[in-house]
Tab-separated table of C-alpha atoms and ligand atoms in Angstrom:
chain	number	residue	atom	x	y	z
A	1	MET	CA	114.181	48.699	97.901
A	2	THR	CA	115.816	52.111	97.491
A	3	VAL	CA	119.576	52.059	97.781
A	4	MET	CA	120.936	55.204	99.476
A	5	LEU	CA	124.054	56.415	97.750
A	6	ALA	CA	126.956	58.086	99.465
A	7	PRO	CA	126.531	61.857	99.179
A	8	LEU	CA	127.239	64.070	96.289
A	9	LEU	CA	129.181	67.100	97.482
A	10	HIS	CA	127.910	70.092	95.505
A	11	VAL	CA	130.005	73.250	95.708
A	12	ASP	CA	128.728	76.480	94.128
A	13	SER	CA	130.856	79.580	93.730
A	14	SER	CA	129.053	82.063	91.502
A	15	ALA	CA	128.547	85.485	93.067
A	16	ASP	CA	125.333	85.711	91.059
A	17	ARG	CA	122.323	84.250	92.811
A	18	GLU	CA	119.697	85.290	90.263
A	19	ALA	CA	120.858	84.289	86.828
A	20	SER	CA	123.922	82.137	87.407
A	21	VAL	CA	124.435	79.550	84.699
A	22	SER	CA	126.810	77.393	86.747
A	23	ARG	CA	124.216	77.324	89.542
A	24	GLN	CA	121.501	76.317	87.048
A	25	LEU	CA	123.630	73.519	85.579
A	26	GLY	CA	124.631	72.319	89.043
A	27	ARG	CA	121.011	72.295	90.202
A	28	LEU	CA	120.027	70.242	87.151
A	29	PHE	CA	122.672	67.663	88.026
A	30	ALA	CA	121.861	67.593	91.753
A	31	ASP	CA	118.087	67.260	91.166
A	32	GLU	CA	118.673	64.332	88.843
A	33	TRP	CA	120.998	62.752	91.423
A	34	ARG	CA	118.346	63.162	94.155
A	35	GLY	CA	115.713	61.728	91.817
A	36	GLY	CA	117.842	58.583	91.632
A	37	GLY	CA	117.792	58.271	95.447
A	38	GLY	CA	121.128	59.989	96.127
A	39	THR	CA	121.742	62.512	98.858
A	40	VAL	CA	123.432	65.871	98.378
A	41	ARG	CA	125.625	67.891	100.696
A	42	TYR	CA	125.719	71.506	99.575
A	43	ARG	CA	128.296	74.234	100.104
A	44	ASP	CA	128.086	77.750	98.701
A	45	VAL	CA	131.513	79.386	98.947
A	46	SER	CA	130.157	82.682	97.641
A	47	ALA	CA	127.394	82.990	100.256
A	48	GLU	CA	129.639	81.608	103.001
A	49	PRO	CA	133.208	82.481	102.021
A	50	VAL	CA	136.032	80.233	103.115
A	51	PRO	CA	138.518	82.424	105.019
A	52	PRO	CA	141.869	82.924	103.268
A	53	LEU	CA	144.792	80.983	104.722
A	54	ARG	CA	146.693	82.586	107.576
A	55	GLU	CA	150.264	82.123	108.720
A	56	ALA	CA	149.407	79.349	111.191
A	57	TYR	CA	148.056	77.217	108.328
A	58	ALA	CA	151.427	77.394	106.574
A	59	ARG	CA	153.282	76.702	109.827
A	60	LEU	CA	151.211	73.604	110.618
A	61	GLY	CA	151.474	72.476	107.001
A	62	ARG	CA	155.273	72.684	107.084
A	63	ARG	CA	155.429	70.688	110.332
A	64	VAL	CA	153.235	67.984	108.818
A	65	GLU	CA	155.210	67.850	105.561
A	66	ARG	CA	158.421	67.200	107.461
A	67	LYS	CA	156.822	64.075	108.935
A	68	GLY	CA	155.357	62.801	105.653
A	69	VAL	CA	151.751	61.813	105.004
A	70	LEU	CA	149.751	61.704	108.241
A	71	SER	CA	146.226	60.729	109.239
A	72	LEU	CA	143.858	63.596	110.040
A	73	ASP	CA	144.059	62.635	113.735
A	74	ASP	CA	147.850	62.731	113.646
A	75	ILE	CA	147.753	66.161	112.000
A	76	ALA	CA	145.443	67.420	114.764
A	77	ALA	CA	147.905	66.087	117.346
A	78	LEU	CA	150.659	68.296	115.863
A	79	VAL	CA	148.741	71.542	116.470
A	80	GLU	CA	150.820	73.729	118.815
A	81	ASP	CA	148.817	76.853	119.546
A	82	ALA	CA	145.435	78.567	119.312
A	83	ASP	CA	146.149	80.098	115.889
A	84	GLU	CA	147.014	76.713	114.425
A	85	GLN	CA	143.936	75.213	116.075
A	86	ARG	CA	141.762	77.906	114.511
A	87	GLU	CA	143.238	77.226	111.077
A	88	TRP	CA	142.801	73.462	111.462
A	89	ASP	CA	139.208	73.912	112.698
A	90	LEU	CA	138.438	75.919	109.549
A	91	THR	CA	140.111	73.325	107.347
A	92	LEU	CA	139.164	69.895	108.681
A	93	PRO	CA	135.390	70.069	107.961
A	94	LEU	CA	136.074	71.031	104.327
A	95	ILE	CA	138.540	68.185	103.832
A	96	THR	CA	136.152	65.746	105.519
A	97	GLU	CA	133.285	66.744	103.203
A	98	VAL	CA	135.385	65.936	100.158
A	99	ARG	CA	136.697	62.683	101.623
A	100	GLU	CA	133.179	61.486	102.516
A	101	ALA	CA	131.667	62.241	99.118
A	102	ARG	CA	131.335	59.604	96.457
A	103	ALA	CA	131.083	62.288	93.799
A	104	VAL	CA	131.913	65.988	93.737
A	105	LEU	CA	130.065	68.560	91.644
A	106	LEU	CA	131.804	71.905	91.244
A	107	GLY	CA	129.949	74.946	89.896
A	108	VAL	CA	132.579	77.359	88.629
A	109	PRO	CA	132.135	80.636	86.717
A	110	MET	CA	134.995	82.086	84.721
A	111	TYR	CA	136.182	85.296	86.397
A	112	ASN	CA	139.017	87.151	84.689
A	113	PHE	CA	139.987	84.045	82.728
A	114	GLY	CA	140.338	81.901	85.853
A	115	VAL	CA	138.272	80.656	88.790
A	116	PRO	CA	136.619	82.993	91.344
A	117	ALA	CA	138.719	83.939	94.372
A	118	THR	CA	136.046	82.412	96.640
A	119	PHE	CA	136.482	79.076	94.914
A	120	LYS	CA	140.280	79.324	95.014
A	121	ALA	CA	140.076	79.963	98.772
A	122	TRP	CA	138.224	76.640	99.119
A	123	ILE	CA	140.829	74.869	96.964
A	124	ASP	CA	143.683	76.325	99.019
A	125	ARG	CA	142.132	75.200	102.282
A	126	ILE	CA	141.280	71.631	101.263
A	127	SER	CA	144.760	71.174	99.775
A	128	PHE	CA	146.436	70.745	103.160
A	129	PRO	CA	149.532	68.526	102.805
A	130	GLY	CA	148.557	64.870	102.481
A	131	ALA	CA	144.821	65.519	102.995
A	132	PHE	CA	143.854	63.245	100.119
A	133	VAL	CA	146.461	60.520	100.493
A	134	ASP	CA	146.062	57.352	102.561
A	135	PRO	CA	148.918	57.521	105.104
A	136	VAL	CA	149.247	53.728	105.220
A	137	THR	CA	149.032	52.706	101.583
A	138	GLY	CA	149.922	55.990	99.856
A	139	ARG	CA	146.803	55.599	97.704
A	140	LYS	CA	145.367	58.863	96.372
A	141	LEU	CA	141.899	59.133	97.884
A	142	LEU	CA	140.384	61.230	95.095
A	143	ALA	CA	141.025	58.469	92.569
A	144	ASP	CA	137.818	56.686	93.674
A	145	LYS	CA	135.544	59.685	93.186
A	146	ASP	CA	133.730	61.128	90.221
A	147	PHE	CA	134.246	64.845	89.686
A	148	VAL	CA	131.933	66.904	87.513
A	149	VAL	CA	132.863	70.527	86.892
A	150	VAL	CA	130.179	72.792	85.456
A	151	ASN	CA	131.833	75.855	83.990
A	152	ALA	CA	130.165	79.007	82.734
A	153	ARG	CA	131.877	81.677	80.681
A	154	GLY	CA	130.650	84.870	79.156
A	155	GLY	CA	132.613	84.376	75.923
A	156	GLY	CA	134.041	81.464	73.936
A	157	TYR	CA	137.372	79.745	74.578
A	158	GLY	CA	137.115	76.598	72.449
A	159	PRO	CA	139.708	75.392	69.918
A	160	GLY	CA	140.392	78.097	67.348
A	161	ALA	CA	138.592	80.863	69.264
A	162	PRO	CA	140.497	84.191	69.346
A	163	ARG	CA	140.565	83.906	73.160
A	164	GLU	CA	141.548	80.231	73.296
A	165	LYS	CA	144.873	81.053	74.967
A	166	PHE	CA	143.150	83.087	77.694
A	167	GLU	CA	141.483	80.010	79.151
A	168	PHE	CA	142.808	79.376	82.698
A	169	GLN	CA	139.611	78.141	84.322
A	170	GLU	CA	139.134	74.605	83.013
A	171	SER	CA	142.843	74.133	82.275
A	172	TYR	CA	143.713	75.131	85.850
A	173	LEU	CA	141.175	72.730	87.347
A	174	ARG	CA	142.275	69.914	85.049
A	175	ALA	CA	145.870	70.336	86.233
A	176	TYR	CA	144.867	70.680	89.890
A	177	LEU	CA	142.570	67.640	89.978
A	178	SER	CA	144.982	65.495	88.028
A	179	ASP	CA	147.801	66.419	90.416
A	180	LYS	CA	145.579	65.381	93.329
A	181	GLY	CA	145.046	61.958	91.725
A	182	ALA	CA	141.463	62.487	90.547
A	183	ASP	CA	141.200	60.705	87.245
A	184	ARG	CA	137.434	60.455	86.840
A	185	VAL	CA	136.865	64.113	85.986
A	186	THR	CA	134.348	65.506	83.488
A	187	PHE	CA	133.987	69.123	82.456
A	188	VAL	CA	130.822	70.654	81.063
A	189	SER	CA	131.157	74.218	79.842
A	190	GLN	CA	128.397	76.561	78.874
A	191	GLU	CA	129.907	79.370	76.816
A	192	PHE	CA	128.712	82.733	75.485
A	193	THR	CA	126.492	83.215	78.547
A	194	ARG	CA	126.743	87.018	78.198
A	195	VAL	CA	125.296	87.138	74.694
A	196	GLY	CA	122.453	89.628	74.923
A	197	ASP	CA	124.260	91.652	77.628
A	198	VAL	CA	127.597	92.428	75.960
A	199	PRO	CA	127.306	94.161	72.547
A	200	ALA	CA	130.651	92.681	71.401
A	201	LEU	CA	128.945	89.281	71.469
A	202	ASP	CA	125.999	90.327	69.258
A	203	GLY	CA	125.418	87.846	66.457
A	204	LEU	CA	126.519	84.856	68.525
A	205	GLU	CA	122.988	83.983	69.684
A	206	ASP	CA	122.969	80.633	67.867
A	207	LEU	CA	126.301	79.609	69.370
A	208	ALA	CA	125.023	80.575	72.822
A	209	ALA	CA	121.809	78.599	72.406
A	210	ALA	CA	123.683	75.541	71.102
A	211	SER	CA	126.181	75.690	73.963
A	212	ARG	CA	123.324	75.930	76.488
A	213	ALA	CA	121.423	72.983	75.007
A	214	THR	CA	124.542	70.794	74.819
A	215	ALA	CA	125.610	71.647	78.367
A	216	ARG	CA	122.174	70.896	79.819
A	217	SER	CA	121.774	67.556	78.092
A	218	ARG	CA	125.344	66.553	78.960
A	219	VAL	CA	124.748	67.372	82.637
A	220	LEU	CA	121.623	65.185	82.762
A	221	GLU	CA	123.407	62.390	80.924
A	222	LEU	CA	126.285	62.525	83.426
A	223	ALA	CA	124.025	62.564	86.483
A	224	ARG	CA	122.335	59.389	85.202
A	225	ALA	CA	125.630	57.729	84.299
A	226	ILE	CA	127.371	58.463	87.600
A	227	ARG	CA	124.581	57.760	90.105
B	1	FMN	C1	134.010	89.339	87.993
B	1	FMN	C2	133.675	88.743	86.659
B	1	FMN	C3	134.695	88.448	85.790
B	1	FMN	C4	134.403	87.848	84.568
B	1	FMN	N1	135.419	87.521	83.727
B	1	FMN	C5	135.144	86.897	82.567
B	1	FMN	C6	136.196	86.506	81.691
B	1	FMN	O1	137.371	86.688	81.956
B	1	FMN	N2	135.861	85.895	80.540
B	1	FMN	C7	134.568	85.634	80.196
B	1	FMN	O2	134.338	85.069	79.150
B	1	FMN	N3	133.542	85.999	80.995
B	1	FMN	C8	133.806	86.601	82.175
B	1	FMN	N4	132.784	86.954	83.018
B	1	FMN	C9	131.429	86.536	82.662
B	1	FMN	C10	131.095	85.233	83.358
B	1	FMN	O3	132.044	84.226	83.086
B	1	FMN	C11	129.709	84.749	82.926
B	1	FMN	O4	128.762	85.725	83.303
B	1	FMN	C12	129.372	83.413	83.541
B	1	FMN	O5	128.079	83.045	83.110
B	1	FMN	C13	129.455	83.488	85.059
B	1	FMN	O6	129.018	82.297	85.659
B	1	FMN	P1	127.598	82.276	86.375
B	1	FMN	O7	126.569	82.517	85.292
B	1	FMN	O8	127.479	80.914	86.949
B	1	FMN	O9	127.580	83.350	87.408
B	1	FMN	C14	133.051	87.557	84.221
B	1	FMN	C15	132.039	87.889	85.119
B	1	FMN	C16	132.340	88.482	86.321
B	1	FMN	C17	131.209	88.797	87.271
Protein backbone atom coordinates (compact mmCIF):
# COMPACT_ATOMS: atom_id res chain seq x y z
CA MET A 1 0.00 0.00 0.00
CA THR A 2 1.33 3.45 -0.89
CA VAL A 3 1.14 5.95 1.92
CA MET A 4 0.36 9.48 0.67
CA LEU A 5 2.42 12.04 2.50
CA ALA A 6 1.28 15.52 3.35
CA PRO A 7 2.53 17.90 0.66
CA LEU A 8 5.92 19.35 0.22
CA LEU A 9 5.61 23.07 -0.45
CA HIS A 10 8.27 23.97 -3.02
CA VAL A 11 8.95 27.67 -3.50
CA ASP A 12 11.29 28.82 -6.29
CA SER A 13 12.54 32.38 -6.61
CA SER A 14 15.29 32.51 -9.22
CA ALA A 15 14.66 34.98 -12.03
CA ASP A 16 16.57 32.59 -14.28
CA ARG A 17 14.42 29.93 -15.88
CA GLU A 18 17.08 28.41 -18.13
CA ALA A 19 20.17 27.72 -16.09
CA SER A 20 19.12 28.31 -12.49
CA VAL A 21 21.07 26.20 -10.03
CA SER A 22 18.60 26.64 -7.18
CA ARG A 23 15.81 25.48 -9.52
CA GLN A 24 17.89 22.44 -10.53
CA LEU A 25 18.63 21.51 -6.91
CA GLY A 26 15.00 22.04 -5.92
CA ARG A 27 13.78 19.88 -8.80
CA LEU A 28 16.16 17.10 -7.76
CA PHE A 29 14.71 17.17 -4.25
CA ALA A 30 11.07 17.38 -5.39
CA ASP A 31 11.46 14.53 -7.92
CA GLU A 32 12.95 12.31 -5.25
CA TRP A 33 10.10 13.25 -2.89
CA ARG A 34 7.51 12.38 -5.56
CA GLY A 35 9.32 9.11 -6.26
CA GLY A 36 8.73 8.21 -2.62
CA GLY A 37 4.97 8.76 -3.04
CA GLY A 38 4.85 12.34 -1.74
CA THR A 39 2.89 15.15 -3.31
CA VAL A 40 4.27 18.59 -4.12
CA ARG A 41 2.62 21.98 -4.12
CA TYR A 42 4.65 24.41 -6.20
CA ARG A 43 4.92 28.19 -6.09
CA ASP A 44 7.19 30.29 -8.28
CA VAL A 45 7.47 33.78 -6.79
CA SER A 46 9.56 34.99 -9.72
CA ALA A 47 7.04 33.95 -12.40
CA GLU A 48 4.09 35.02 -10.25
CA PRO A 49 5.36 37.79 -7.97
CA VAL A 50 3.79 38.26 -4.58
CA PRO A 51 2.59 41.88 -4.40
CA PRO A 52 4.49 44.08 -1.93
CA LEU A 53 2.66 44.91 1.29
CA ARG A 54 0.38 47.93 1.25
CA GLU A 55 -0.76 50.19 4.06
CA ALA A 56 -3.89 48.15 4.81
CA TYR A 57 -1.72 45.11 5.60
CA ALA A 58 0.11 47.09 8.29
CA ARG A 59 -3.16 48.50 9.63
CA LEU A 60 -4.79 45.07 9.94
CA GLY A 61 -1.59 43.66 11.41
CA ARG A 62 -1.52 46.33 14.12
CA ARG A 63 -5.17 45.68 15.02
CA VAL A 64 -4.47 41.96 15.34
CA GLU A 65 -1.31 42.47 17.41
CA ARG A 66 -3.23 44.52 19.95
CA LYS A 67 -5.51 41.53 20.52
CA GLY A 68 -2.72 38.95 20.74
CA VAL A 69 -2.45 35.72 18.76
CA LEU A 70 -5.65 35.02 16.83
CA SER A 71 -6.96 32.20 14.65
CA LEU A 72 -7.04 32.88 10.91
CA ASP A 73 -10.85 33.11 11.11
CA ASP A 74 -10.65 35.66 13.91
CA ILE A 75 -8.16 37.72 11.90
CA ALA A 76 -10.56 37.70 8.93
CA ALA A 77 -13.34 38.91 11.24
CA LEU A 78 -11.26 42.00 12.12
CA VAL A 79 -11.04 43.21 8.50
CA GLU A 80 -12.68 46.65 8.30
CA ASP A 81 -12.62 47.75 4.68
CA ALA A 82 -12.03 46.71 1.08
CA ASP A 83 -8.31 47.55 1.16
CA GLU A 84 -7.76 45.36 4.20
CA GLN A 85 -9.83 42.61 2.60
CA ARG A 86 -7.67 42.79 -0.52
CA GLU A 87 -4.49 42.53 1.55
CA TRP A 88 -5.86 39.61 3.57
CA ASP A 89 -7.03 37.83 0.39
CA LEU A 90 -3.49 38.10 -0.99
CA THR A 91 -2.00 36.86 2.27
CA LEU A 92 -4.21 34.05 3.55
CA PRO A 93 -3.56 31.54 0.71
CA LEU A 94 0.21 31.90 1.17
CA ILE A 95 0.01 31.37 4.92
CA THR A 96 -2.32 28.40 4.43
CA GLU A 97 0.10 26.73 1.99
CA VAL A 98 2.88 26.88 4.55
CA ARG A 99 0.65 25.71 7.40
CA GLU A 100 -0.61 22.72 5.39
CA ALA A 101 2.82 21.55 4.29
CA ARG A 102 4.69 18.86 6.13
CA ALA A 103 7.95 20.06 4.63
CA VAL A 104 9.00 23.26 2.89
CA LEU A 105 11.65 23.46 0.18
CA LEU A 106 12.95 26.93 -0.60
CA GLY A 107 15.00 27.62 -3.73
CA VAL A 108 16.92 30.82 -3.11
CA PRO A 109 19.61 32.48 -5.25
CA MET A 110 21.99 34.99 -3.72
CA TYR A 111 21.24 38.44 -5.14
CA ASN A 112 23.45 41.28 -3.94
CA PHE A 113 24.56 39.26 -0.92
CA GLY A 114 20.99 38.61 0.24
CA VAL A 115 17.78 36.98 -0.96
CA PRO A 116 15.88 38.13 -4.10
CA ALA A 117 13.26 40.84 -3.59
CA THR A 118 10.60 38.46 -4.97
CA PHE A 119 11.41 35.97 -2.24
CA LYS A 120 11.48 38.67 0.44
CA ALA A 121 8.01 39.80 -0.70
CA TRP A 122 6.76 36.26 -0.01
CA ILE A 123 8.44 36.23 3.41
CA ASP A 124 6.91 39.60 4.31
CA ARG A 125 3.43 38.47 3.37
CA ILE A 126 3.46 35.11 5.17
CA SER A 127 4.87 36.76 8.31
CA PHE A 128 1.53 38.27 9.32
CA PRO A 129 1.37 38.63 13.13
CA GLY A 130 0.71 35.28 14.79
CA ALA A 131 0.28 33.40 11.48
CA PHE A 132 2.44 30.51 12.65
CA VAL A 133 1.43 30.34 16.30
CA ASP A 134 -1.40 28.23 17.72
CA PRO A 135 -3.74 30.78 19.37
CA VAL A 136 -4.83 28.28 22.03
CA THR A 137 -1.60 26.63 23.08
CA GLY A 138 0.95 29.22 21.91
CA ARG A 139 2.84 26.42 20.14
CA LYS A 140 4.94 27.55 17.18
CA LEU A 141 3.47 25.78 14.16
CA LEU A 142 6.67 25.70 12.11
CA ALA A 143 8.40 23.59 14.75
CA ASP A 144 6.78 20.43 13.31
CA LYS A 145 7.98 20.99 9.75
CA ASP A 146 11.17 20.20 7.92
CA PHE A 147 12.67 23.11 6.00
CA VAL A 148 15.25 22.61 3.28
CA VAL A 149 16.82 25.71 1.75
CA VAL A 150 18.73 25.27 -1.50
CA ASN A 151 20.98 28.25 -1.99
CA ALA A 152 22.98 29.16 -5.08
CA ARG A 153 25.70 31.78 -5.18
CA GLY A 154 27.98 32.95 -7.92
CA GLY A 155 31.02 33.19 -5.63
CA GLY A 156 32.21 31.61 -2.38
CA TYR A 157 31.23 32.70 1.12
CA GLY A 158 32.45 29.80 3.27
CA PRO A 159 34.65 30.10 6.39
CA GLY A 160 37.85 31.96 5.56
CA ALA A 161 36.68 33.18 2.14
CA PRO A 162 37.52 36.85 1.43
CA ARG A 163 33.77 37.50 1.08
CA GLU A 164 32.70 35.53 4.15
CA LYS A 165 31.39 38.67 5.87
CA PHE A 166 29.25 39.58 2.85
CA GLU A 167 26.99 36.57 3.34
CA PHE A 168 23.44 37.75 4.20
CA GLN A 169 21.46 35.10 2.34
CA GLU A 170 21.79 31.95 4.45
CA SER A 171 22.47 33.89 7.65
CA TYR A 172 19.31 35.95 7.12
CA LEU A 173 17.17 32.87 6.52
CA ARG A 174 18.68 31.07 9.51
CA ALA A 175 17.74 33.99 11.76
CA TYR A 176 14.28 34.36 10.22
CA LEU A 177 13.34 30.67 10.43
CA SER A 178 14.72 30.30 13.92
CA ASP A 179 12.73 33.33 15.08
CA LYS A 180 9.59 31.74 13.63
CA GLY A 181 10.23 28.58 15.66
CA ALA A 182 11.41 26.35 12.81
CA ASP A 183 14.12 24.18 14.26
CA ARG A 184 14.35 21.44 11.65
CA VAL A 185 16.12 23.52 9.01
CA THR A 186 18.83 22.33 6.61
CA PHE A 187 20.76 24.49 4.18
CA VAL A 188 22.42 23.21 1.03
CA SER A 189 24.54 25.74 -0.82
CA GLN A 190 26.02 25.41 -4.24
CA GLU A 191 28.78 27.99 -4.59
CA PHE A 192 30.91 29.35 -7.44
CA THR A 193 28.02 28.89 -9.89
CA ARG A 194 29.36 31.72 -12.09
CA VAL A 195 32.73 30.11 -12.71
CA GLY A 196 33.09 30.08 -16.48
CA ASP A 197 31.06 33.31 -16.84
CA VAL A 198 32.96 35.71 -14.57
CA PRO A 199 36.69 36.04 -15.37
CA ALA A 200 37.50 36.93 -11.73
CA LEU A 201 36.50 33.37 -10.85
CA ASP A 202 38.83 31.71 -13.40
CA GLY A 203 40.87 28.94 -11.81
CA LEU A 204 38.12 27.95 -9.39
CA GLU A 205 36.68 25.24 -11.66
CA ASP A 206 37.56 22.42 -9.25
CA LEU A 207 35.93 24.20 -6.32
CA ALA A 208 32.82 24.79 -8.43
CA ALA A 209 32.62 21.16 -9.51
CA ALA A 210 33.13 19.91 -5.94
CA SER A 211 30.47 22.27 -4.60
CA ARG A 212 28.02 21.10 -7.29
CA ALA A 213 28.63 17.41 -6.60
CA THR A 214 28.32 17.84 -2.83
CA ALA A 215 25.15 19.92 -3.11
CA ARG A 216 23.46 17.42 -5.44
CA SER A 217 24.24 14.38 -3.33
CA ARG A 218 23.23 16.19 -0.14
CA VAL A 219 19.89 17.18 -1.68
CA LEU A 220 19.11 13.57 -2.65
CA GLU A 221 20.20 12.33 0.77
CA LEU A 222 17.90 14.86 2.46
CA ALA A 223 14.90 14.05 0.27
CA ARG A 224 15.26 10.37 1.23
CA ALA A 225 15.78 11.15 4.91
CA ILE A 226 12.84 13.53 5.24
CA ARG A 227 10.16 11.72 3.21
C1 LIG B 1 20.71 40.27 -9.61
C2 LIG B 1 21.83 39.34 -9.28
C3 LIG B 1 22.62 39.61 -8.19
C4 LIG B 1 23.63 38.72 -7.84
N1 LIG B 1 24.38 38.98 -6.73
C5 LIG B 1 25.33 38.10 -6.36
C6 LIG B 1 26.10 38.32 -5.19
O1 LIG B 1 25.92 39.28 -4.46
N2 LIG B 1 27.04 37.42 -4.87
C7 LIG B 1 27.27 36.30 -5.62
O2 LIG B 1 28.13 35.52 -5.27
N3 LIG B 1 26.57 36.06 -6.75
C8 LIG B 1 25.60 36.92 -7.12
N4 LIG B 1 24.85 36.68 -8.24
C9 LIG B 1 25.05 35.41 -8.94
C10 LIG B 1 24.03 34.40 -8.46
O3 LIG B 1 24.05 34.24 -7.06
C11 LIG B 1 24.28 33.05 -9.13
O4 LIG B 1 24.15 33.21 -10.52
C12 LIG B 1 23.33 31.99 -8.62
O5 LIG B 1 23.62 30.78 -9.29
C13 LIG B 1 21.89 32.42 -8.84
O6 LIG B 1 20.99 31.40 -8.50
P1 LIG B 1 20.25 30.61 -9.66
O7 LIG B 1 21.33 29.87 -10.42
O8 LIG B 1 19.34 29.67 -8.96
O9 LIG B 1 19.54 31.59 -10.52
C14 LIG B 1 23.85 37.55 -8.61
C15 LIG B 1 23.05 37.31 -9.72
C16 LIG B 1 22.05 38.20 -10.06
C17 LIG B 1 21.19 37.88 -11.26
